[in-house]
Coordinates of C-alpha atoms and ligand atoms in Angstrom, one line a residue:
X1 CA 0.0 0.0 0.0
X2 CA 1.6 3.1 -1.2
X3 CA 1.4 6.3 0.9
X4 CA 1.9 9.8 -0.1
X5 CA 4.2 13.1 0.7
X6 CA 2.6 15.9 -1.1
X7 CA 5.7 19.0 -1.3
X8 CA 4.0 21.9 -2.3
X9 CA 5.3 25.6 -2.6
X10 CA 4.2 29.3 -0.8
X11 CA 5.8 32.7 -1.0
X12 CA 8.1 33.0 -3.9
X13 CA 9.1 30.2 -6.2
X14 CA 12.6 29.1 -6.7
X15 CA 12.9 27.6 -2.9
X16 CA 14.2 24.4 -3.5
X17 CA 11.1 22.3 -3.2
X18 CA 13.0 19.8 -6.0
X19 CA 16.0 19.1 -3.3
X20 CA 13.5 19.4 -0.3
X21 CA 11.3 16.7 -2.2
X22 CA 14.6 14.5 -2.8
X23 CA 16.3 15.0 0.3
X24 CA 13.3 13.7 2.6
X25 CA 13.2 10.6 -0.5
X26 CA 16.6 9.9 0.6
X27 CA 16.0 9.5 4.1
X28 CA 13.2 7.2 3.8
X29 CA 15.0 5.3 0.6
X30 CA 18.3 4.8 3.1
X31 CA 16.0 3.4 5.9
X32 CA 15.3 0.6 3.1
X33 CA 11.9 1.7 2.1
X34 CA 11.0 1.9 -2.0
X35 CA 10.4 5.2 -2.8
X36 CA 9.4 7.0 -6.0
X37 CA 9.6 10.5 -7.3
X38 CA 7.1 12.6 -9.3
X39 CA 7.3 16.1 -10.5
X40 CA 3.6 17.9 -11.7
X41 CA 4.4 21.1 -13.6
X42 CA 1.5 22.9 -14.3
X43 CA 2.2 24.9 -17.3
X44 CA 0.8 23.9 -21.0
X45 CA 3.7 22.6 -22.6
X46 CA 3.6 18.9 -23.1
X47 CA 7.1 18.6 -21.8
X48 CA 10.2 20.9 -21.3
X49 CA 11.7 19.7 -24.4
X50 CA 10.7 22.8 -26.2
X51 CA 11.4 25.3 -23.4
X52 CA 14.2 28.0 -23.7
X53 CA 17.3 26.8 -20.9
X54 CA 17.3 30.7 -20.2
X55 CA 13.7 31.2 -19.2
X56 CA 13.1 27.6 -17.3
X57 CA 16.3 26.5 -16.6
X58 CA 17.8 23.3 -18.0
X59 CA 15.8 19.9 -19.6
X60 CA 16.6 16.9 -17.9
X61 CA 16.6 13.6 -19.8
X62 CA 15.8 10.3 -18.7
X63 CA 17.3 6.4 -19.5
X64 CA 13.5 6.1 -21.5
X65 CA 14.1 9.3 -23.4
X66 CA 11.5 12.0 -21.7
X67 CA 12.6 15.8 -21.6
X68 CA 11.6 16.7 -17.7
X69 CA 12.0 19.1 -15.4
X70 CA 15.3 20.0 -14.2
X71 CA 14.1 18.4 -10.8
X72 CA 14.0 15.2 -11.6
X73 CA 18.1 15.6 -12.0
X74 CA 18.1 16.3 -8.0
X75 CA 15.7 13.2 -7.4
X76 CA 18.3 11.1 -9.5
X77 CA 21.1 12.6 -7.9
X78 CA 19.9 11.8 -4.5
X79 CA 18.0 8.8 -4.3
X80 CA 20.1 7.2 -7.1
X81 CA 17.1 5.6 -8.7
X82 CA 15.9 6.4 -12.4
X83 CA 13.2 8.3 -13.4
X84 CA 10.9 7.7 -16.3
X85 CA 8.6 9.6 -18.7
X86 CA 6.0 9.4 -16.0
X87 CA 7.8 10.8 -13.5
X88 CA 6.7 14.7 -14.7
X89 CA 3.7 15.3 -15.7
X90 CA 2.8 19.0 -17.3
X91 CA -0.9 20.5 -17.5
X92 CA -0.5 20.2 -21.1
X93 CA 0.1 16.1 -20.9
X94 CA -2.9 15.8 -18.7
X95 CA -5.1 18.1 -21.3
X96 CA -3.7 16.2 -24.0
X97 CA -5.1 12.4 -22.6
X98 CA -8.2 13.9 -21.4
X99 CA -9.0 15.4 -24.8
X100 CA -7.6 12.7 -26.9
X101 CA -10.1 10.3 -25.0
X102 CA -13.2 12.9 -25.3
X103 CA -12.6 12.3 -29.0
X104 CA -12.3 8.8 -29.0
X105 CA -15.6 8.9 -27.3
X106 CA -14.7 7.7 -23.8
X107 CA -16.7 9.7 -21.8
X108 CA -20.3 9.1 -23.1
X109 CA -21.6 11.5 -24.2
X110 CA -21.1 13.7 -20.7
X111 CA -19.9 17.3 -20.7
X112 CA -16.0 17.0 -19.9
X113 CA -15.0 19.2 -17.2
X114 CA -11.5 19.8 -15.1
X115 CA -13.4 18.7 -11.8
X116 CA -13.5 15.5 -12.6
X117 CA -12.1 14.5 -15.8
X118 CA -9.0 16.7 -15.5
X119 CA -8.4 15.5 -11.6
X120 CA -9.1 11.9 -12.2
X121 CA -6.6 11.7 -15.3
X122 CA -4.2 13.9 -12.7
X123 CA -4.9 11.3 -10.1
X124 CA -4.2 7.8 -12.6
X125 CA -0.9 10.2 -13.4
X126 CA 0.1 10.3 -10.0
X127 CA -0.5 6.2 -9.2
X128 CA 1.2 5.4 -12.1
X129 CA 4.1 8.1 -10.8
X130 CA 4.3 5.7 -7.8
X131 CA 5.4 2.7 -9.7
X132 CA 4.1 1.2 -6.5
X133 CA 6.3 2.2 -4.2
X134 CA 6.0 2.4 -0.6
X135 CA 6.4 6.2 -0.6
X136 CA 5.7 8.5 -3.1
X137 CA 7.2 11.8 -2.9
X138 CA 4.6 14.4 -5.2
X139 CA 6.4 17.6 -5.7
X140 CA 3.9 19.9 -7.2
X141 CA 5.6 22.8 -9.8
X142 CA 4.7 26.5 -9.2
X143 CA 3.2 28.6 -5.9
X144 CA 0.1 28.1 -3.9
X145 CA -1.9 30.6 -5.0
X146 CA -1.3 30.6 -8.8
X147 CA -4.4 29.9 -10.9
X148 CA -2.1 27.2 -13.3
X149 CA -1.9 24.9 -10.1
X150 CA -5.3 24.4 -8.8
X151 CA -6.6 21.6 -10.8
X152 CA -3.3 20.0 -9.4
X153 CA -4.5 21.0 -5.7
X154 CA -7.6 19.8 -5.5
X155 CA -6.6 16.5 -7.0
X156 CA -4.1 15.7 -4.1
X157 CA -6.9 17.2 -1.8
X158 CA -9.6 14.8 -3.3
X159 CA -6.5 11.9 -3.7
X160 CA -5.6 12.1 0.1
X161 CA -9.3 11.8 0.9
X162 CA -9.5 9.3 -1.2
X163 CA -6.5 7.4 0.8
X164 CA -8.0 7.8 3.9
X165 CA -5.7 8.2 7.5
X166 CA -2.5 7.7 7.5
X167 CA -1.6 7.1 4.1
X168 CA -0.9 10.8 2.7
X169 CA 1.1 13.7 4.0
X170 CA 1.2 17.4 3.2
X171 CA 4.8 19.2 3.5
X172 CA 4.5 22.9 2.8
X173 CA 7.6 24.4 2.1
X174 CA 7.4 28.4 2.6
X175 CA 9.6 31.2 2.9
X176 CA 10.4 33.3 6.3
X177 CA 11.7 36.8 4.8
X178 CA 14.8 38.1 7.1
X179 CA 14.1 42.3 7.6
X180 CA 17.6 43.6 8.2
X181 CA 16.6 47.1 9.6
X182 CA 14.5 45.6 12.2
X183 CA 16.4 42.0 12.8
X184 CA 13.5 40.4 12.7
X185 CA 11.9 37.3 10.8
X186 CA 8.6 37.6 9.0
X187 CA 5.6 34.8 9.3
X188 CA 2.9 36.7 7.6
X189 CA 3.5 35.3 4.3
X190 CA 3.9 31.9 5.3
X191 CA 0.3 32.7 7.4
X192 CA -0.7 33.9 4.0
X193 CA 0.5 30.6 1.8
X194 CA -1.2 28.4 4.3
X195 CA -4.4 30.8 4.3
X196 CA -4.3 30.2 0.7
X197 CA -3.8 26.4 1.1
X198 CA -6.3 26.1 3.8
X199 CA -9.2 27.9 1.4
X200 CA -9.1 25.2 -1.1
X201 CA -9.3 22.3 1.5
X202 CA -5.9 21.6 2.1
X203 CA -4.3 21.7 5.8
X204 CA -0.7 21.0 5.6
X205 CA 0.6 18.4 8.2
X206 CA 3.9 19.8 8.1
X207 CA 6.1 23.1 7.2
X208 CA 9.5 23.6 6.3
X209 CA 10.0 27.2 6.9
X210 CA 13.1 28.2 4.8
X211 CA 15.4 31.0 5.7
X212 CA 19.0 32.3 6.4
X213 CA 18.7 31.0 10.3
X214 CA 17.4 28.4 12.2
X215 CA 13.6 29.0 13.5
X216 CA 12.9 29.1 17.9
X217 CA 10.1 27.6 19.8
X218 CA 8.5 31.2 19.8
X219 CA 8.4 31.5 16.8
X220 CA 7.4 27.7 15.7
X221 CA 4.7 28.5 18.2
X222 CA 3.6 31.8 16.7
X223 CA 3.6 30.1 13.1
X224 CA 1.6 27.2 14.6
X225 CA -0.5 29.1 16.5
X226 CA -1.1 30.7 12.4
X227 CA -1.5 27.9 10.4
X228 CA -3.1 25.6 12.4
X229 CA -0.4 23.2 12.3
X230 CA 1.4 21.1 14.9
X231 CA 4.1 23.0 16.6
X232 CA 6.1 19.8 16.3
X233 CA 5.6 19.7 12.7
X234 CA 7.1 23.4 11.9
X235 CA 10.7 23.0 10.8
X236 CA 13.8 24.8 9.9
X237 CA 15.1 24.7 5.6
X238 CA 18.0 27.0 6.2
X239 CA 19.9 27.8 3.4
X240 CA 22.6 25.3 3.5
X241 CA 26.2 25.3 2.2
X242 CA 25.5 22.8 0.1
X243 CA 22.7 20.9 -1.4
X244 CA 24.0 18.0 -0.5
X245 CA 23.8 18.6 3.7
X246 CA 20.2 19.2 3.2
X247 CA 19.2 15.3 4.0
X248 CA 21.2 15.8 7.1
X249 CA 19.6 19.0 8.4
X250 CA 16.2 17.4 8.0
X251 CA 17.7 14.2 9.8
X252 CA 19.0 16.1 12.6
X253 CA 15.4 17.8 13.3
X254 CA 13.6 14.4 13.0
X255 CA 11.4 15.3 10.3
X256 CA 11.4 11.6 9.2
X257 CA 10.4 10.3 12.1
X258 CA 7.5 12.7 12.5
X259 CA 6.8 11.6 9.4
X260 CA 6.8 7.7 9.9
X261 CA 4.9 8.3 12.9
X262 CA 1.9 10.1 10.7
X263 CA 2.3 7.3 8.4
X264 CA 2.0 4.7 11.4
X265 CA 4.5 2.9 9.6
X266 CA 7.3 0.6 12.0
X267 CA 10.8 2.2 12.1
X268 CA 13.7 1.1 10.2
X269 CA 17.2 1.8 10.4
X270 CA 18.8 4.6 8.8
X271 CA 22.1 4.9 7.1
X272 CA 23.4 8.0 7.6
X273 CA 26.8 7.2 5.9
X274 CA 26.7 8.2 2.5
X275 CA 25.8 11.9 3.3
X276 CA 27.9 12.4 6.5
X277 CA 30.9 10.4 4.3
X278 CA 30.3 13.4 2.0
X279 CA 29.8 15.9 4.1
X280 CA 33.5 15.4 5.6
X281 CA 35.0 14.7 2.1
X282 CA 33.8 18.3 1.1
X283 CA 34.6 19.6 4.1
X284 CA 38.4 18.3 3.6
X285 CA 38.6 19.9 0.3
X286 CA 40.8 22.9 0.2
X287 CA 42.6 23.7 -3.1
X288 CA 40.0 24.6 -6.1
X289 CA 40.3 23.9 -9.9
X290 CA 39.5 26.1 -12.6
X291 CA 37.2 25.1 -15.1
X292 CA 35.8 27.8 -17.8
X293 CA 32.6 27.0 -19.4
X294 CA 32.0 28.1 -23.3
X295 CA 28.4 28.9 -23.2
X296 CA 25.4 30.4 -24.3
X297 CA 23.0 30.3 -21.9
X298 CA 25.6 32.1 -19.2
X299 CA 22.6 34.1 -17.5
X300 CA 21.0 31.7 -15.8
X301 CA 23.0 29.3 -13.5
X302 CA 19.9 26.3 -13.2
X303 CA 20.6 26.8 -17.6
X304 CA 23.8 24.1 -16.8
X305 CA 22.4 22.7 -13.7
X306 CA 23.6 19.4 -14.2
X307 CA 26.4 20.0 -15.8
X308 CA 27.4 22.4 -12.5
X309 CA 26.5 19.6 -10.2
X310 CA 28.7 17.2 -11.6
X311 CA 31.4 19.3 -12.0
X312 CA 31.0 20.1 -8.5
X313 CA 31.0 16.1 -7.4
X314 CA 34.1 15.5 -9.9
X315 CA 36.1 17.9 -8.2
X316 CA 35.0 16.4 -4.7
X317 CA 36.3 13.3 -5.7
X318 CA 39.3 14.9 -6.6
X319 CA 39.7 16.8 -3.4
X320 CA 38.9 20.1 -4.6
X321 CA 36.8 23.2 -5.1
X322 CA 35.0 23.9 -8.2
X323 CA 35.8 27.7 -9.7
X324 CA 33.5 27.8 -12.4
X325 CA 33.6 30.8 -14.8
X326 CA 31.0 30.5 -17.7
X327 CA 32.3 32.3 -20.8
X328 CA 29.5 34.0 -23.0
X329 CA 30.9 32.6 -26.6
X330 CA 29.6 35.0 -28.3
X331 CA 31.7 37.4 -26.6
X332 CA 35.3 35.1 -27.6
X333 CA 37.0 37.0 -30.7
X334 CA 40.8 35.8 -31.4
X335 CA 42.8 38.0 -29.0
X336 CA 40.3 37.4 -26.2
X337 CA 40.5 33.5 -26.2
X338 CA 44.0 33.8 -24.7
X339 CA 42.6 34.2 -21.9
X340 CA 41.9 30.6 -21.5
X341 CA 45.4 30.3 -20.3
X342 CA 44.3 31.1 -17.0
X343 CA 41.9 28.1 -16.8
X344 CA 43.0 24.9 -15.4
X345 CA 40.3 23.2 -18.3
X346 CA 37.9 24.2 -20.8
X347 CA 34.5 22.8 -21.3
X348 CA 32.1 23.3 -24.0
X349 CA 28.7 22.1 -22.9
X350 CA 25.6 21.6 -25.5
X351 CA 23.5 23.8 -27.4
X352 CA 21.4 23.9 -30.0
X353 CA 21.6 27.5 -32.8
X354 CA 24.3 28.9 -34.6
X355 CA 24.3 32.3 -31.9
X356 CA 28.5 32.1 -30.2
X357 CA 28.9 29.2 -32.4
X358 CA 32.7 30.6 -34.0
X359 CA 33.5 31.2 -29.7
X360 CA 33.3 28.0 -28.7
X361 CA 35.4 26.6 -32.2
X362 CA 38.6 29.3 -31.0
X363 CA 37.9 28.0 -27.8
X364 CA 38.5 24.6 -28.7
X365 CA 41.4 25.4 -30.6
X366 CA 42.3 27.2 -27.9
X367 CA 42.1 24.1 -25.8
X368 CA 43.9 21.7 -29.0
X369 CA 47.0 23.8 -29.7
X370 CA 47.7 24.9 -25.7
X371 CA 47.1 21.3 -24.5
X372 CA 44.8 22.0 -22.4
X373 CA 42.6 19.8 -20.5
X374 CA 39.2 19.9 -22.8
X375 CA 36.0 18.1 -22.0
X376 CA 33.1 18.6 -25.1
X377 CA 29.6 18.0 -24.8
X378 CA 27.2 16.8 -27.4
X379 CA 27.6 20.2 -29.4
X380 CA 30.9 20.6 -27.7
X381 CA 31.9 17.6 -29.4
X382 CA 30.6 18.5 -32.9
X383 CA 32.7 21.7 -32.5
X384 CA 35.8 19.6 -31.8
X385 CA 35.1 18.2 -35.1
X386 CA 34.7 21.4 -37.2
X387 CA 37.7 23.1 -35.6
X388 CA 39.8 20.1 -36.4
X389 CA 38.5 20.0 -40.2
X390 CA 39.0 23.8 -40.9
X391 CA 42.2 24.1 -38.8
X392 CA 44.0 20.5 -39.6
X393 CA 43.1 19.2 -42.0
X394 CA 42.6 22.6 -43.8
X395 CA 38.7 22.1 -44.8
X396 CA 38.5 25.8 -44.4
X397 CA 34.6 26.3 -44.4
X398 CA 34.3 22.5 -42.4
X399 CA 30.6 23.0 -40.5
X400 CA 27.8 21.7 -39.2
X401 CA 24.6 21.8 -41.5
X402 CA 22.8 23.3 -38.0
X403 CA 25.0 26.7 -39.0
X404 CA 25.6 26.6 -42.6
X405 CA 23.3 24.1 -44.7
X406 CA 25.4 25.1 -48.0
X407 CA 28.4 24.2 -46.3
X408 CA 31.3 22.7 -48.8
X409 CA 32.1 20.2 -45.9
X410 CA 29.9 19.5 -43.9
X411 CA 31.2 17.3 -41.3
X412 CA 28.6 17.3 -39.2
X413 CA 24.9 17.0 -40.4
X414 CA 21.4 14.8 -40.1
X415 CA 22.0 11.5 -41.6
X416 CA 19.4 11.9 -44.0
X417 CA 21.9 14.3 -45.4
X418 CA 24.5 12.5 -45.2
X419 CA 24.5 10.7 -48.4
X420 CA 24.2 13.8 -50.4
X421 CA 27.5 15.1 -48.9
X422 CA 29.7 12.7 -51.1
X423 CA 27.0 11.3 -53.9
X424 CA 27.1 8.0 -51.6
X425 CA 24.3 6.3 -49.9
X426 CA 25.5 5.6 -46.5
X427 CA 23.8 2.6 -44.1
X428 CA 23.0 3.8 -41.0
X429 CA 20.5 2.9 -38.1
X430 CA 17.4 3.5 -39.5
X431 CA 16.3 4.4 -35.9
X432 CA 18.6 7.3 -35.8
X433 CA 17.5 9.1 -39.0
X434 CA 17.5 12.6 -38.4
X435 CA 14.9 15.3 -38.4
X436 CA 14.0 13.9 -35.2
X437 CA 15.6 14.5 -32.2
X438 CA 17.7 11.4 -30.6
X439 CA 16.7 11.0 -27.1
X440 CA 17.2 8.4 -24.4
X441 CA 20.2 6.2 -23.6
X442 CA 22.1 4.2 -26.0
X443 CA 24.5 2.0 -25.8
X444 CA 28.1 2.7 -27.2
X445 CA 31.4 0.9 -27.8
X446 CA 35.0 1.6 -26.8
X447 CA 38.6 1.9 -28.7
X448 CA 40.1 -0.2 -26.8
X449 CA 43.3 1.2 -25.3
X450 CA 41.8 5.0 -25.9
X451 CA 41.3 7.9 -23.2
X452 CA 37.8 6.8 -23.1
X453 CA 38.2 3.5 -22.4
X454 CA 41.1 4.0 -19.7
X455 CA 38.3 6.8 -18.2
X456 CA 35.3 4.0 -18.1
X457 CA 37.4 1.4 -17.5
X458 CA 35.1 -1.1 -19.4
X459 CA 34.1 -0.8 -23.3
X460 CA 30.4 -1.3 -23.3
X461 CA 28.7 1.9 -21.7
X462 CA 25.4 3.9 -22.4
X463 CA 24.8 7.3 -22.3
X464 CA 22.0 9.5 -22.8
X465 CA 21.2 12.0 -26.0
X466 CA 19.5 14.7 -26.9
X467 CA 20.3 15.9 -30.3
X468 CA 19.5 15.5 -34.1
X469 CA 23.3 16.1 -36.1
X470 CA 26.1 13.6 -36.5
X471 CA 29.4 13.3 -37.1
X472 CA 29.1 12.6 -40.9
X473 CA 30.2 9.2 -42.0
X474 CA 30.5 9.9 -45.4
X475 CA 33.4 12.2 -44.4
X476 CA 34.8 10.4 -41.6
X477 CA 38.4 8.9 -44.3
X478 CA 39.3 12.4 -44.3
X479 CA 40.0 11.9 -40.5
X480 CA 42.4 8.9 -41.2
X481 CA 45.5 9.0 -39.6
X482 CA 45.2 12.9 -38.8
X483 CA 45.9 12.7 -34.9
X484 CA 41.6 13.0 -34.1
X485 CA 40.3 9.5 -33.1
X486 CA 36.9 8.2 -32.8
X487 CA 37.1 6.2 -29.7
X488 CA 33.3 5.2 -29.7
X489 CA 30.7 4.3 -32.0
X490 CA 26.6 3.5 -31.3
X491 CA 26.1 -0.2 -31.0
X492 CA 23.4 0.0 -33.7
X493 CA 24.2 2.6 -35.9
X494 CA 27.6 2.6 -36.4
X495 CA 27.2 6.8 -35.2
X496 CA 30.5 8.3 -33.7
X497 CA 29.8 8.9 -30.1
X498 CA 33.2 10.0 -28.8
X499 CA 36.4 11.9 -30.7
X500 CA 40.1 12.3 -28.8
X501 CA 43.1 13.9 -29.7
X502 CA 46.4 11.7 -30.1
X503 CA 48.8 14.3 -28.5
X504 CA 47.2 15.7 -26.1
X505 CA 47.4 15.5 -22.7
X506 CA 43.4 15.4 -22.0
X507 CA 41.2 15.9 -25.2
X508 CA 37.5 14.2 -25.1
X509 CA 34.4 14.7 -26.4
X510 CA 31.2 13.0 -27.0
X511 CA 28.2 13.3 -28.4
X512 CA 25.9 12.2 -25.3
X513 CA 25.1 13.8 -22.3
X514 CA 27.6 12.3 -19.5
X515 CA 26.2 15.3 -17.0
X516 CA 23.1 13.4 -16.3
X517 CA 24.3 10.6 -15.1
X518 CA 26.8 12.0 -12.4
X519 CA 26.3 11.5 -8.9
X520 CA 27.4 12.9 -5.8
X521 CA 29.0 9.7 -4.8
X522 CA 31.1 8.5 -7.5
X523 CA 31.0 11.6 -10.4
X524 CA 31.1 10.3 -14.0
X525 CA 34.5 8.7 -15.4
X526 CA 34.6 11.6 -17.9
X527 CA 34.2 14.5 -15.2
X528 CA 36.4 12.4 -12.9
X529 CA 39.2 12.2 -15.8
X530 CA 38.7 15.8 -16.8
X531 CA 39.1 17.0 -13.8
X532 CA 42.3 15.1 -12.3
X533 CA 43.9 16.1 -15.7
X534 CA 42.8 19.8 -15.3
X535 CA 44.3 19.6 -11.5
X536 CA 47.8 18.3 -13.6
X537 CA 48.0 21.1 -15.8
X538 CA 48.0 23.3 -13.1
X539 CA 51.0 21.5 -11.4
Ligands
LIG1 N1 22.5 21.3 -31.8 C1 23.2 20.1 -31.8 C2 22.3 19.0 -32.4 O1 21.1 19.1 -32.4 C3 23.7 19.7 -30.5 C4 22.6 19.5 -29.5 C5 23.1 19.4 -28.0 O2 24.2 19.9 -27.7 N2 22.3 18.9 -27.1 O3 22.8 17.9 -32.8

């Protein structure tokens, strides 16, 4: 019998409901109980696949292929179990079944309506979310009190009826503003949030009042006294050092066992270790490394979230501090790029558009010619390839057809072009044929003796993607003997998933998305290599 913990959000958005939701997952997964993860967003799109990295941060993909909420990253991260397509589930996917059944007559000729066809789909979602776990952790998206997230609200109101005693919990996450000029904190808006929650039927169980400090009796009283909630059950989200201690600060207030005992559900042991084994390991690291990151989407940290949090674990694991400074490419002319010398290692993470596009190729040669630890990312790797055709092998106009679709050589392009490049028909997985996007994990093959295969230590991976171009196949002779090596190829579809450099000290890229799959424990073997070779250079 599954139960339920509904996170929901008051205040201000942007309080870390995602690493709340997956740290109290964590302490409930390392008691030994199943638990499951589920993100509702409730904006329109069918999935974050088509939203802007700058405006929504960036799209998470899973082993089965889904673009999700960043979120889901975090749960990964810190319950270290996988989530599928149905672990987010956006308004627009819930409008999207209820309408596709209306017009394959399912619901009889009655008037469809969001109270109850919209809540019921929302509520099959959410079971289904639960894989049937013994605790199901519902995060939902947005701010009590936005109009987008009611249909969402009075499904988990009519849900946890539904489930009866015991077998669903509310967590409230809110925000306690800090006024300077008067040293005081502020409840009213968190009296407000729960006002607002209250009105629609729903009394949280429990608060996690986030702010700078630790929260006192008085004023857990005061905010009980408010909200109608237990004094016992108002607790402290302060703004940690890292995400990472967040499990622990919960642990050490005993929100999980206030929890079990709601649930009426028999005590098991917990296992600290993993989190207070980290804790010290970060707290022991003293030196940093510098990594530069060639990127577009420089405005907005949560744009490279991923991509940030493994760096982050790769240099832990390496004893260090991350010093990240994200480079706007569009900003790297030819003087400028020297620079670079600074940096301990360059990274070009993925992108999609032409926009900085000539940036991150100087910064790559940049990274070639200074032997300089280099790490490129699915479009970071694609520029490894153009740079070394125009520079190398002296293809002067070498491109992607993403940039130039007249392009003489066009080294990297969809595979239904492909053929056209050289007059040749070329066999390839028919699977992969582009126009589409290629999503999901795949499995990929190793050079045996190569970087990649030293880094992984084994020559069967699989890695997840998110793109459309390729290198191009038809092209790839030109490459022979030239000092670029392609170190791994799709299982399938004979696809080049990984180049290196010959004579260079640490040159990799690929065409897959290693960042997803790094975890605070054990990094990636790509970040982990990267990294200890970025920490050389500067020796
Ligand atoms: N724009 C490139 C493509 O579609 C790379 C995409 C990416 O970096 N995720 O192939």
């Amino acid at each position: 019998m599954t139960r339920y913990v509904f996170i929901t959000g008051g205040v201000v958005s942007s309080l870390g409901k995602g690493i709340a939701a997956a740290s109290l997952a964590s302490l409930f997964k390392l008691r030994g109980f199943k638990v499951s993860l589920q993100k509702l967003d409730p904006y329109i799109n069918l999935d974050p696949g088509t939203m802007s990295p700058i405006q929504h941060g960036e799209v998470f993909v899973t082993d089965d292929g889904a673009e999700t909420d960043l979120d889901l990253g975090h749960y990964e991260r810190f319950v270290g179990i996988k989530m599928t397509q149905d672990s987010n589930v956006t308004a627009g996917r819930v409008y999207s079944n209820v309408i596709n059944k209306e017009r394959k007559g399912e619901y009889l000729g009655s008037t469809v309506q969001v109270i109850p066809h919209i809540t019921d789909e929302i509520k099959k979602l959410i079971i289904r979310g639960a894989k049937n776990s013994d605790i199901a952790f519902v995060e939902i998206g947005g701010t009590v009190g936005d109009i987008e997230s009611l249909p969402f609200l009075e499904s988990i109101r009519q849900f946890s009826l539904e489930l009866g005693n015991s077998r669903s919990i509310f967590v409230h996450l809110t925000l306690l503003p800090y006024i300077d000029v008067t040293n005081e904190i502020k409840t009213k808006p968190t009296q407000h949030s729960v006002k607002e929650l209250r009105s629609i039927g729903i009394q949280p169980d429990i608060l996690l009042c986030r702010g700078k400090n630790p929260i006192n009796q008085k004023l857990k009283k005061k905010i009980a006294l408010f909200t109608n909630v237990s004094e016992n059950a108002v607790f402290s989200a302060v703004d940690a050092k890292s995400i990472y201690d967040v499990p622990m600060l919960f642990r050490e207030q005993k929100i999980d066992e206030y929890m079990l005992k709601k649930f009426k559900l028999k005590s098991k042991r917990l296992n600290l270790k993993p989190w207070s084994t980290y804790k010290s390991k970060v707290g022991k690291c003293k030196k940093t490394v510098k990594i530069a990151v060639i990127g577009k989407y420089v405005d907005l940290a949560d744009s490279y979230k991923s991509l940030n949090e493994a760096l982050y674990h790769s240099a832990v694991i390496n004893n260090r501090v991350i010093d990240i400074t994200y480079l706007d490419s569009e900003k790297i002319t030819k003087s400028s790029v020297k620079k670079l010398k600074l940096m301990d290692g360059i990274l070009v993470p993925g992108g999609f558009g032409n926009r900085g596009i000539e940036g991150k190729v100087l910064a790559a040669q940049y990274a070639r010619i200074n032997k300089i630890p280099y790490l490129g990312i699915c479009l970071g790797m694609q520029i490894s390839v153009i740079e070394f055709a125009r520079n190398v092998l002296k293809l002067k106009n070498a491109n992607s057809t993403e940039f130039n679709s007249n392009t003489k050589h066009p080294v990297i392009a969809l595979v239904e072009e492909w053929k056209d490049s050289l007059g040749k028909k070329i066999i390839s997985d028919k699977k992969n044929m582009g126009g589409t996007m290629r999503l999901g994990a795949q499995d990929c093959t190793l050079l045996k003796g190569s970087l990649a295969h030293k880094s992984y230590k084994k020559i069967a991976i699989n890695e997840r993607h998110r793109h459309r171009y390729e290198v191009n196949n038809a092209l790839l002779k030109l490459f022979d003997n030239s000092g670029l090596i392609f170190s791994g190829e799709s299982k399938k579809g004979n696809l080049m998933e990984i180049v290196e450099l010959k004579d260079h000290p640490w040159y990799l890229a690929c065409q897959f998305h290693p960042e997803f799959t790094s975890s605070p424990i054990s990094g990636h073997p790509l970040f982990n290599g990267f990294i200890a070779a970025s920490i050389k250079k500067r020796k």
